[in-house]
Coordinates of C-alpha atoms in Angstrom, one line a residue:
Chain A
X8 CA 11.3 -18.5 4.2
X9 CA 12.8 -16.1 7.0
X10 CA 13.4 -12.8 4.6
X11 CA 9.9 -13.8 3.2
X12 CA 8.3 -13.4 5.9
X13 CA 9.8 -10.6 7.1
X14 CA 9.3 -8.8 3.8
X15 CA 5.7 -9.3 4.7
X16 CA 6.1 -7.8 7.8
X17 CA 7.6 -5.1 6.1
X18 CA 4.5 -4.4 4.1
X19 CA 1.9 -4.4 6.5
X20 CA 3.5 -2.1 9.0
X21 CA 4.4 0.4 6.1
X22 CA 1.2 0.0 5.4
X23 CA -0.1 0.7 8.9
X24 CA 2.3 3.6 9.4
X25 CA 0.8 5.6 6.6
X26 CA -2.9 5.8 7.6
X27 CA -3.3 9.3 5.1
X28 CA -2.7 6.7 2.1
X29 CA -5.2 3.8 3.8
X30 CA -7.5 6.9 4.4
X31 CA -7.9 8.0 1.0
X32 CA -8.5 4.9 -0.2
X33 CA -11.2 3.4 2.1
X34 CA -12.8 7.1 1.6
X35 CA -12.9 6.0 -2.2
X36 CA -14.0 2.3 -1.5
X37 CA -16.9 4.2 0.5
X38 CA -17.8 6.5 -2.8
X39 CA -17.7 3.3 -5.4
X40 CA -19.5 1.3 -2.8
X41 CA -22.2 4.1 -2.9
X42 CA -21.9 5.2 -6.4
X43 CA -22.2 1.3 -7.2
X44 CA -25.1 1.0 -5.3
X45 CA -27.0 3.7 -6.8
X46 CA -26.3 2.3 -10.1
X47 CA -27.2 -1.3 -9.3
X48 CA -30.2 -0.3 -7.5
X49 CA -31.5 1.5 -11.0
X50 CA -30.9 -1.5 -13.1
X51 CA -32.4 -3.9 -10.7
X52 CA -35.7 -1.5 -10.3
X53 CA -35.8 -1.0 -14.2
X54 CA -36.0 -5.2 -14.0
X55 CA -38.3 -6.0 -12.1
X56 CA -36.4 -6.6 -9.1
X57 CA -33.5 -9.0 -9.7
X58 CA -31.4 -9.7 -12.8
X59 CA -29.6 -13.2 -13.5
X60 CA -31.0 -14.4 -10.2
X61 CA -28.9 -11.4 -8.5
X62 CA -31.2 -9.2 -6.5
X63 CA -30.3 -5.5 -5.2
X64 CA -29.0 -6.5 -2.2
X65 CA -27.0 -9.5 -2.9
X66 CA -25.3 -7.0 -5.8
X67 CA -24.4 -4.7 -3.5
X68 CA -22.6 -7.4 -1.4
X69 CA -21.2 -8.5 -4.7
X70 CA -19.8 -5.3 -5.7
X71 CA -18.0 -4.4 -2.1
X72 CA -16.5 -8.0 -1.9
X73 CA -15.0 -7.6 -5.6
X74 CA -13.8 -3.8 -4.9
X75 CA -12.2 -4.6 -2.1
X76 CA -10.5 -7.4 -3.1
X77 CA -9.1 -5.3 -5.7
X78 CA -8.4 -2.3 -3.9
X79 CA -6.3 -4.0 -1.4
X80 CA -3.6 -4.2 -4.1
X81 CA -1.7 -1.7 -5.2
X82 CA -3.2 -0.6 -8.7
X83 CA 0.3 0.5 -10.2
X84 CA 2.3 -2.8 -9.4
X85 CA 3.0 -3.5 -13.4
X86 CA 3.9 0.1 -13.8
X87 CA 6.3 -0.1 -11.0
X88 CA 7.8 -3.2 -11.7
X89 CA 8.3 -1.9 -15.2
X90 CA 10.0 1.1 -13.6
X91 CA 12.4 -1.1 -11.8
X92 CA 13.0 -3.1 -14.9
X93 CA 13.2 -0.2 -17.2
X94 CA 15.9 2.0 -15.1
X95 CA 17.9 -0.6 -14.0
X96 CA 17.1 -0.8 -10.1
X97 CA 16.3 -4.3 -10.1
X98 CA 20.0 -5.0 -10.9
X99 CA 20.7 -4.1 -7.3
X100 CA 17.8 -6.2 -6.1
X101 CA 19.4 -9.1 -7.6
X102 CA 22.2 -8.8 -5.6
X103 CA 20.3 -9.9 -2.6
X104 CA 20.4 -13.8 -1.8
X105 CA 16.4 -14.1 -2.4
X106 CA 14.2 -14.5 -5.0
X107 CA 13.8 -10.6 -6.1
X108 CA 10.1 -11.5 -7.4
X109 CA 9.0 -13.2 -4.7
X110 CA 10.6 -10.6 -1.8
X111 CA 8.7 -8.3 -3.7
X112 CA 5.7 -10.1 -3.6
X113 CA 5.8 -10.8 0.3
X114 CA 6.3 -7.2 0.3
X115 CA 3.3 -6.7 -1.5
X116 CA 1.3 -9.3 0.4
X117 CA 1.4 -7.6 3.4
X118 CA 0.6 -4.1 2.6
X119 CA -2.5 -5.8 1.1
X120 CA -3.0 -7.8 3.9
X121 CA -3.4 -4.7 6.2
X122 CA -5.6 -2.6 3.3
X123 CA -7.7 -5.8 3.1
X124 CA -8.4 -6.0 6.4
X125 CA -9.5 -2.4 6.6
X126 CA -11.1 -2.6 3.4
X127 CA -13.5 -5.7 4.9
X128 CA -14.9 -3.4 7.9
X129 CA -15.4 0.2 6.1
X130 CA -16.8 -1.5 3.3
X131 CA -18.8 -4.3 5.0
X132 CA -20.4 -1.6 7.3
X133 CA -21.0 0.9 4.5
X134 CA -22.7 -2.1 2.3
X135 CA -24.6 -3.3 5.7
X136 CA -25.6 -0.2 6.3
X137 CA -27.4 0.6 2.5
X138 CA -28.2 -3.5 1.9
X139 CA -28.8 -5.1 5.2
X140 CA -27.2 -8.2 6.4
X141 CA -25.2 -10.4 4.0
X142 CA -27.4 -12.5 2.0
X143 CA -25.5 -15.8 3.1
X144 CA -23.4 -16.4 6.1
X145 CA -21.8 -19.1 5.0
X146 CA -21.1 -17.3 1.6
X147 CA -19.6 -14.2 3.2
X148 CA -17.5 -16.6 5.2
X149 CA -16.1 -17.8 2.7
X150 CA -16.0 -14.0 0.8
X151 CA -13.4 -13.2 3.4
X152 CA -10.5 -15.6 2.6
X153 CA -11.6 -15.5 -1.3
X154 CA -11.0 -11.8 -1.1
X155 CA -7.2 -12.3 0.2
X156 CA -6.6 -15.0 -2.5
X157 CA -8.2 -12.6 -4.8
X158 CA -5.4 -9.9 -4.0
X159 CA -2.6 -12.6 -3.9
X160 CA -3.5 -13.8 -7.5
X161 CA -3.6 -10.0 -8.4
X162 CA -0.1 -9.3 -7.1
X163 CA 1.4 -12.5 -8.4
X164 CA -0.2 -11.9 -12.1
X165 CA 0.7 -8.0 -11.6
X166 CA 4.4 -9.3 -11.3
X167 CA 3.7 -11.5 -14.1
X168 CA 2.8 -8.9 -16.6
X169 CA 5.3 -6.3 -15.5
X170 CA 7.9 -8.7 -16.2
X171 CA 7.4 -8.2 -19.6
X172 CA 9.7 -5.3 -19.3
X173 CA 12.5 -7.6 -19.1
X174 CA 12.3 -8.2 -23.0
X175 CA 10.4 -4.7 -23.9
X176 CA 11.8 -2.6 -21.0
X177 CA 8.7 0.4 -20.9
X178 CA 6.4 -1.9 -19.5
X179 CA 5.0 0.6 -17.3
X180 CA 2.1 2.1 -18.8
X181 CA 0.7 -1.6 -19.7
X182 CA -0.7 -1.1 -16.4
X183 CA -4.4 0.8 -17.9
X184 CA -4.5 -2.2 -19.9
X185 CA -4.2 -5.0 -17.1
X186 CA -6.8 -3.1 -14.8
X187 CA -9.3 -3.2 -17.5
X188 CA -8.9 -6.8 -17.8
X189 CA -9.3 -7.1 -14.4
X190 CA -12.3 -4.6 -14.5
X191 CA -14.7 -6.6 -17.2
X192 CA -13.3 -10.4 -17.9
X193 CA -12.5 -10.4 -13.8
X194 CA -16.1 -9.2 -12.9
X195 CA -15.4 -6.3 -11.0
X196 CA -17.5 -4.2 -12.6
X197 CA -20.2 -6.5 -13.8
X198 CA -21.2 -9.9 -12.3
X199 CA -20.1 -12.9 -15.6
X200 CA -23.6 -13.8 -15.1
X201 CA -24.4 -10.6 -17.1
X202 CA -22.0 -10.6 -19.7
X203 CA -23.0 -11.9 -23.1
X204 CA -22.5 -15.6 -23.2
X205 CA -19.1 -15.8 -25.6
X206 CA -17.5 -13.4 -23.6
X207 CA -18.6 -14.7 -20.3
X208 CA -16.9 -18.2 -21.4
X209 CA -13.7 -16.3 -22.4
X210 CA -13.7 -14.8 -18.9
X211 CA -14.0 -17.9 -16.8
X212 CA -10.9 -19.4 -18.7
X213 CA -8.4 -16.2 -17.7
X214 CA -7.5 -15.8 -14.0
X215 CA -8.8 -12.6 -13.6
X216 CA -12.4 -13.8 -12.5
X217 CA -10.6 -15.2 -9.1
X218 CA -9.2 -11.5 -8.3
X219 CA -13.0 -9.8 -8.4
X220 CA -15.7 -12.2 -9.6
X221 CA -15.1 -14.9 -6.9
X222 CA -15.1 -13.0 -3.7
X223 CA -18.0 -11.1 -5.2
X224 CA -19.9 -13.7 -6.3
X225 CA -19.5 -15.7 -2.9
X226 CA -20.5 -13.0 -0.8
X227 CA -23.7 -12.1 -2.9
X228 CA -24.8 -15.3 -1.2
X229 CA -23.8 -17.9 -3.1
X230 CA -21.8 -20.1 -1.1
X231 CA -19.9 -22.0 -3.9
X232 CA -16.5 -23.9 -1.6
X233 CA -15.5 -25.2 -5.7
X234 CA -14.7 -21.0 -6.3
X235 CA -12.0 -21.2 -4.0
X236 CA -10.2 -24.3 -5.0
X237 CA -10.6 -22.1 -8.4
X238 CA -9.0 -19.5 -7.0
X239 CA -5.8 -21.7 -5.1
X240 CA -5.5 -23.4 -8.3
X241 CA -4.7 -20.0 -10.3
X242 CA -3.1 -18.3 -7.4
X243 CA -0.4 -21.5 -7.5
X244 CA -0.1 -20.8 -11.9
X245 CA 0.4 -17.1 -11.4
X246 CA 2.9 -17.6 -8.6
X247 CA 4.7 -20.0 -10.7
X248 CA 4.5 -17.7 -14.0
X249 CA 5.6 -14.5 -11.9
X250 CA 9.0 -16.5 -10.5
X251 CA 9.5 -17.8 -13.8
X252 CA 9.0 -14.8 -15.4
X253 CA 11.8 -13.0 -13.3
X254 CA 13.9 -16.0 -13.7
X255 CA 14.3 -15.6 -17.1
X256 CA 14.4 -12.2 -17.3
X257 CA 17.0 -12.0 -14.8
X258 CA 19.0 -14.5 -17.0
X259 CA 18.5 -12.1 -19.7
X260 CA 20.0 -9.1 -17.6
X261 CA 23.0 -11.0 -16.6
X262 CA 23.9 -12.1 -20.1
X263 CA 23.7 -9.1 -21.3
X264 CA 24.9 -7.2 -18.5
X265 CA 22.7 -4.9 -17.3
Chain B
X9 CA -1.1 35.4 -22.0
X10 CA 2.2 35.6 -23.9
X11 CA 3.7 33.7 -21.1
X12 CA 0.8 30.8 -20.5
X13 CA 1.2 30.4 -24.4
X14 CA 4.7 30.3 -24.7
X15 CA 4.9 27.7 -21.4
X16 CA 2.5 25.7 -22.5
X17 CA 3.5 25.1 -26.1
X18 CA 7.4 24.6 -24.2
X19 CA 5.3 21.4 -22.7
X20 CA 3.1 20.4 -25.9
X21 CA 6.7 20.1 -27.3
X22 CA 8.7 18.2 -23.7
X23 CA 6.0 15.5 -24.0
X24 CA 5.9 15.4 -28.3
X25 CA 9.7 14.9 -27.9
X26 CA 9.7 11.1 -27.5
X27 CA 6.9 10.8 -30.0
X28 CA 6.7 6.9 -29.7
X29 CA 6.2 7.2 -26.2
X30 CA 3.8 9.7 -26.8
X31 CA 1.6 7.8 -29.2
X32 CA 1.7 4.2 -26.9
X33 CA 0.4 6.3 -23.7
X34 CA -2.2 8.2 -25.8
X35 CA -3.1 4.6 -27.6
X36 CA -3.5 2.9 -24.1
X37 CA -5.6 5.9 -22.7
X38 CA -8.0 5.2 -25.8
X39 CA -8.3 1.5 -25.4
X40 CA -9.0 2.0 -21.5
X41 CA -11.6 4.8 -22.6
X42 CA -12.8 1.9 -24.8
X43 CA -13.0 0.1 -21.8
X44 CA -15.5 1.9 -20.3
X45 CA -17.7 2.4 -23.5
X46 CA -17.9 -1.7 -23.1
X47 CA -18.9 -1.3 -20.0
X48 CA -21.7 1.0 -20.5
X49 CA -22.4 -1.3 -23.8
X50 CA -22.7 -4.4 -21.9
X51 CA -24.8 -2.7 -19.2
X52 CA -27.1 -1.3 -21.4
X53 CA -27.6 -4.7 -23.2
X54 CA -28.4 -6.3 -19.9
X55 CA -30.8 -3.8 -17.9
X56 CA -32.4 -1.4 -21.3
X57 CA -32.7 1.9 -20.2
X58 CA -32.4 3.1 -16.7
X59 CA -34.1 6.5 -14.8
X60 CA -34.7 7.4 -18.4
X61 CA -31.0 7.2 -19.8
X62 CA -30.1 5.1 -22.5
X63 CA -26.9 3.9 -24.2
X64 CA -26.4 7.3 -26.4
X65 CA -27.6 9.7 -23.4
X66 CA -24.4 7.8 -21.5
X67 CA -21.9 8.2 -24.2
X68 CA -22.9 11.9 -24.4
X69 CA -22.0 11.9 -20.4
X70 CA -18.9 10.4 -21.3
X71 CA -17.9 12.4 -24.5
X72 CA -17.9 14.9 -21.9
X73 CA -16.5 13.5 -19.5
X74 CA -13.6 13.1 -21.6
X75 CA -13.0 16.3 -22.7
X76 CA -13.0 18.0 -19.7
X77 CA -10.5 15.0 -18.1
X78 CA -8.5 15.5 -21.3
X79 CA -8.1 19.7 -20.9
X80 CA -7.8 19.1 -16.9
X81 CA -5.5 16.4 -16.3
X82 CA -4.5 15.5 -19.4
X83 CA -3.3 19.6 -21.1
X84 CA -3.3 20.9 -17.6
X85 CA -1.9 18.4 -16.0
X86 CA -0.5 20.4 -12.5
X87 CA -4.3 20.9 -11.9
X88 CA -4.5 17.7 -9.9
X89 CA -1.1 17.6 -8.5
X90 CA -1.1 21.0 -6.6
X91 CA -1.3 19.5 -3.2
X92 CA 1.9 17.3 -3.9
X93 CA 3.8 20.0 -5.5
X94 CA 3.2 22.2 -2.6
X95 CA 4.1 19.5 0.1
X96 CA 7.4 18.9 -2.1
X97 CA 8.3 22.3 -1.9
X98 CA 8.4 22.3 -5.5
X99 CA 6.7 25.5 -5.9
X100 CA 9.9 27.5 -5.5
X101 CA 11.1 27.6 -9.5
X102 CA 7.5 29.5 -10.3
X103 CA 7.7 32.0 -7.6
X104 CA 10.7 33.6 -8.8
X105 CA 9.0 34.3 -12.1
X106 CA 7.0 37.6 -12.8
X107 CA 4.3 36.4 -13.8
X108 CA 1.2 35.0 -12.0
X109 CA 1.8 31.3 -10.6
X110 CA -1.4 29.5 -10.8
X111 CA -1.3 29.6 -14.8
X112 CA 2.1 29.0 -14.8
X113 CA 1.8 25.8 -13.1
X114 CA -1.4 24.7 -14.4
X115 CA 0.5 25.0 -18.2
X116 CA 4.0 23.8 -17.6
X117 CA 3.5 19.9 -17.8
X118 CA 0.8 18.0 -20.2
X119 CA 0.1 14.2 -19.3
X120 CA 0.4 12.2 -22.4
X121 CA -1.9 9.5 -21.4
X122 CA -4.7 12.0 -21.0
X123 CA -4.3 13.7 -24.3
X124 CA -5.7 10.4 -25.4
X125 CA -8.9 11.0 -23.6
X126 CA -9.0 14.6 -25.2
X127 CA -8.8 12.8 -28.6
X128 CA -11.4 10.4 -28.0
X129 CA -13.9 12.2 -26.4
X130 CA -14.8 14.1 -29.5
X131 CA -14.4 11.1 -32.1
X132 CA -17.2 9.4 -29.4
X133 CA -19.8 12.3 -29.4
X134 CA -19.4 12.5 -33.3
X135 CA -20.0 8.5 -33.3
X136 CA -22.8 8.2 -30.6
X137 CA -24.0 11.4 -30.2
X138 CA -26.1 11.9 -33.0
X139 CA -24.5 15.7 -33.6
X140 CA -26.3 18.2 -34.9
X141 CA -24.8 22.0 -35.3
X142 CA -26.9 22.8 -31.9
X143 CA -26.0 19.6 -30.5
X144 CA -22.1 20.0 -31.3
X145 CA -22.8 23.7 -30.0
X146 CA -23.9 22.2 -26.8
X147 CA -21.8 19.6 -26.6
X148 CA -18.4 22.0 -27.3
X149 CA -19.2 25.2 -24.7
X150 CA -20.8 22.3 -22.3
X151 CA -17.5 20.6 -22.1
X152 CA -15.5 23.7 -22.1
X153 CA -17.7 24.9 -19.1
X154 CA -17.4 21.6 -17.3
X155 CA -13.5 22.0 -17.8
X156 CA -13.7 25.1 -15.7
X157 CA -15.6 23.6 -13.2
X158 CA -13.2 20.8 -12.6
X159 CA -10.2 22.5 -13.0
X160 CA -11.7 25.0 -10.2
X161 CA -12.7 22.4 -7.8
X162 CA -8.8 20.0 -8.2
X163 CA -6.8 23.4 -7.9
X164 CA -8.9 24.2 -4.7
X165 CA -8.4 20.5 -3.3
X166 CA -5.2 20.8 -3.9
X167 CA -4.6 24.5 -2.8
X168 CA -6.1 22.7 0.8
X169 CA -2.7 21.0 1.6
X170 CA -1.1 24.8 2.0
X171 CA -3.8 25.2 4.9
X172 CA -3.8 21.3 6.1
X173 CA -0.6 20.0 5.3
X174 CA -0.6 16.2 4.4
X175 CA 1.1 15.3 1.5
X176 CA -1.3 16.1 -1.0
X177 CA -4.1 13.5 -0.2
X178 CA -6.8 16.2 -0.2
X179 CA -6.3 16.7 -4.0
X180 CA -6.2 12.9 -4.6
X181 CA -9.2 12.3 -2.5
X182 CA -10.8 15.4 -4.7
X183 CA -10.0 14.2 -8.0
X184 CA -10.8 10.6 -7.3
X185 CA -14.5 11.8 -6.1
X186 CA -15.1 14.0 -8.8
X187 CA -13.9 11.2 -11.8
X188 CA -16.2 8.4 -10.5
X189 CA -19.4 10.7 -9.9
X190 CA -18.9 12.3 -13.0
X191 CA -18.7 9.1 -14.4
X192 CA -22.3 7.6 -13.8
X193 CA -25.7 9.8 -14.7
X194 CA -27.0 12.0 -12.7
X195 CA -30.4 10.8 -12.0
X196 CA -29.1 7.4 -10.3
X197 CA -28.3 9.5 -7.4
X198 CA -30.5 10.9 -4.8
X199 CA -31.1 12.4 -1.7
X200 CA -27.6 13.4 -0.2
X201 CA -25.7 12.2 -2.9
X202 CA -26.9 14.2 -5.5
X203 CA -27.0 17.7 -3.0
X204 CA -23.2 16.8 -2.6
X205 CA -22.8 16.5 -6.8
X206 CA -24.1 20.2 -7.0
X207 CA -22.3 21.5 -3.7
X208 CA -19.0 19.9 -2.5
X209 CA -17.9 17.7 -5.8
X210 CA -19.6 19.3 -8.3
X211 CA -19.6 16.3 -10.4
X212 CA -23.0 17.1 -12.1
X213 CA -21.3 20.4 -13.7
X214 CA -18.7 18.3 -14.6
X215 CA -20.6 16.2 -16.7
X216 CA -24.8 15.6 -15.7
X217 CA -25.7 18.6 -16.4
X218 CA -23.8 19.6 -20.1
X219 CA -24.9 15.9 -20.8
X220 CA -28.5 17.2 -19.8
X221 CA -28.4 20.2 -21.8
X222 CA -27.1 18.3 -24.9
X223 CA -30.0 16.0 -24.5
X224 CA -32.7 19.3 -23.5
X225 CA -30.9 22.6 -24.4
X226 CA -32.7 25.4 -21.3
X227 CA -31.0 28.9 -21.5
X228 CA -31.4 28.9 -17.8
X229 CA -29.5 25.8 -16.8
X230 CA -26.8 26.7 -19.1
X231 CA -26.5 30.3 -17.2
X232 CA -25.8 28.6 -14.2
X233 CA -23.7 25.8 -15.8
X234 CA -21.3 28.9 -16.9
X235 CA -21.8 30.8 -13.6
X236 CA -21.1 28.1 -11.0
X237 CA -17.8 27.3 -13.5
X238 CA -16.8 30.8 -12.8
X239 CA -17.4 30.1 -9.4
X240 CA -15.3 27.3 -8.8
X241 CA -12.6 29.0 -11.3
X242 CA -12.9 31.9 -8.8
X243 CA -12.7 29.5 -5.6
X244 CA -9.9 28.0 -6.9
X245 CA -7.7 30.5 -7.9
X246 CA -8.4 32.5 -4.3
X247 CA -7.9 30.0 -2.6
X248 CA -4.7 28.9 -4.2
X249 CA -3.6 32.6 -3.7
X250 CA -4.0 32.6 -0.2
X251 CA -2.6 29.4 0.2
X252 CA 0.9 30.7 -1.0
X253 CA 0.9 33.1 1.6
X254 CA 1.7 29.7 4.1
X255 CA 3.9 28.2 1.4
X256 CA 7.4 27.4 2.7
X257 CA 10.3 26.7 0.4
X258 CA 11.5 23.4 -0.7
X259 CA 14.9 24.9 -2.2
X260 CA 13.4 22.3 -5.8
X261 CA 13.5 23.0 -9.2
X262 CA 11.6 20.4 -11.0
X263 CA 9.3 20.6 -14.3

């Protein structure tokens, strides 16, 4: 667990050493949060004040828990991975005595980790500040640890899906396609209350709803503890998938010698 | 001109030359433009019309959008990484040259990815846009003017890490801004937010405004559509200029 761990620790002080990088991207967080809330605002005053039981306020709380959630992770994990894959690096990974996937993953964890923890104070006081308090207390509370299982799933299932460059090795730009699943079917954009009903069923069957939908929908003020084991549940799948992913892929590299 | 032609055909051809490549990027960019189009679909399905915009209005926006992302960052694709360039050092190979940098660099690379969006944009007006001649008039020196404009404002954000220093961040912060205002109509924003769309990211001649005179054609918003393009042409090519003047070598040569 040792080089796991510190792997983590690698990640969230490279993190914290690079404040122009966490800069620019809580200065975006603050310009979806607003541009988000300008939109959301429109649609609920064109409604008559709430749609799907979701009023302004509790949207706004919704969008900043789902953005931030997702923009603790890196964005271009798959196309990285891919990279790796693709060129050949991760055959001197391998040589390490861990699991290259999940190294990489702790790595990943903890640059999130410090992001997310930034991400919950610029963004909860920019969402405070233009919606008020938190609709539920007990539904952010529980916003706050669904948001880091939120980015854990994401980096897991990132891993997962760049690993496909094992057997097609230019993985990389599948990455457009993964953040648009996460961006619609994962409710980052648009609450699954609002989607039309055969698509909103086909979202709550992928794991992408846990990386957005479920920190979003919990801190709109709907304290829902069932989201989370939801959420643990996937995060557990994707870890699995990811290692075995790599595993085989790896298998595949040795045979054939890469 | 000879020179900005011949570079940027020398590019057309560097990213044609793995042609499967070059298809499966400009593919992915159309299904994530697709994306998007959902988005607005789904949206539109759920609330009905919003401050007066409706579905078609949006996918004007959008067409737009598109097409000025496509020319920008997608034929010119330098235009958003001047900052990084510069903090590289990776200026160096375009100095040397007689001819005037800024075009030079702009030209030399294309993205792939963002050719896509140059491809779609069009085929979207043409399918929700409801052209007419005037409206594809519109639509065409619209887009081309809010090309300009963002080209301008990313080689100017950019141009900022020769004053600043950082490691380009001012650029990304620039061209992240500008995408996701220019994304969303103009009329959801008020107050502040829109003075800052028609001051420091000038996001609504990106997009809002060509979108508005597609919709309403007025001589005199179009006059200033062109004029504050020129303007941020003008800003960024001055300020790019003087920039240089700080520019220390990185002893690169890179594409």
């Amino acid at each position: 667990m040792r080089p796991y761990l510190a792997g983590f620790n690698r990640g969230l002080r490279g993190a914290v050493v690079a404040p122009g990088d966490l800069t620019v991207r809580m200065t975006f967080l603050v310009i979806v949060v607003l541009v988000m809330a300008a939109l959301w605002s429109a649609a609920v005053e064109a409604n008559g004040g709430s749609i799907e039981g979701y009023t302004r306020d509790s949207l706004l709380w919704y969008v900043m828990a789902a953005q931030v959630a997702v923009i603790a992770v890196r964005p271009r994990t798959v196309e990285e991975v891919g990279e790796e894959i693709g060129s050949g690096t991760v055959a001197v990974q391998m040589l390490l005595p861990v699991s290259v996937a999940g190294l990489r993953m702790s790595i990943e964890a903890g640059e999130a980790a410090a992001r997310l923890a930034a991400a919950l104070v610029v963004g909860g006081a920019a969402t405070w500040f233009l919606a008020g308090a938190p609709p539920s207390g007990a539904g952010m509370a529980m916003a706050v640890p669904a948001c880091a299982l939120g980015a854990a799933a994401n980096i897991a299932s990132q891993h997962a899906f760049g690993g496909i460059a094992f057997w097609l090795l230019d993985a990389k730009s599948t990455w457009f396609v993964y953040q648009k699943l996460v961006f619609i079917p994962g409710g980052m954009l648009i609450p699954l209350e609002l989607l039309p009903g055969g698509l909103e069923a086909v979202a709550r069957v992928l794991p992408f709803a846990t990386m957005a939908y479920v920190p979003g929908r919990l801190a709109s003020g709907h304290a829902e503890p069932a989201l989370l084991a939801w959420q643990a549940a996937w995060l557990v799948a994707l870890v699995g998938v990811a290692l075995a992913v790599y595993a085989a892929g790896q298998r595949r590299l040795e045979v054939l010698g890469g | 001109m000879n020179a900005v032609l011949t570079t940027m055909r020398t590019a057309l051809a560097d990213g044609w030359a793995n042609r499967r490549s070059f298809a499966f990027q400009v593919l992915l960019m159309v299904v994530n433009d697709v994306t998007w189009v959902l988005f607005w679909a789904l949206f539109f399905n759920r609330v009905g019309t919003v401050r007066g915009w409706n579905p078609d209005d949006v996918y004007v926006l959008f067409s737009v959008l598109l097409v000025a992302a496509g020319i920008a960052i997608g034929l010119l694709a330098n235009s958003r990484r001047i900052g990084q360039l510069a903090a590289d050092g990776e200026l160096d190979e375009t100095l040397v040259l007689p001819i005037e940098p800024l075009p030079h660099i702009l030209t030399k690379r294309i993205d792939a990815a963002n050719v896509g969006d140059l491809l779609f944009g069009p085929v979207l007006f043409v399918l929700a846009g409801n052209p007419t001649p005037e409206r594809v008039a519109v639509f065409v020196l619209g887009s081309l003017a809010g090309t300009v404009a963002l080209v301008g404002f990313l080689v100017f954000c950019g141009a900022l890490t020769l004053f600043v220093g950082g490691r380009g961040e001012q650029g990304d912060l620039g061209f992240n801004a500008i995408l996701i205002f220019a994304s969303y109509p103009l009329d959801l924003f008020g107050g502040a937010t829109k003075v800052l769309l028609f001051t420091a990211v000038p996001a609504a001649f990106v997009t809002g405004l060509p979108a508005q005179l597609v919709r309403d054609f007025d001589a005199q918003r179009a006059a200033l559509l062109v004029s504050v393009a020129a303007g941020f042409a003008l800003l960024g090519w001055v300020t790019f200029s003087l920039g240089l003047r700080r520019y220390s070598s990185g002893s690169l040569w890179s594409r």
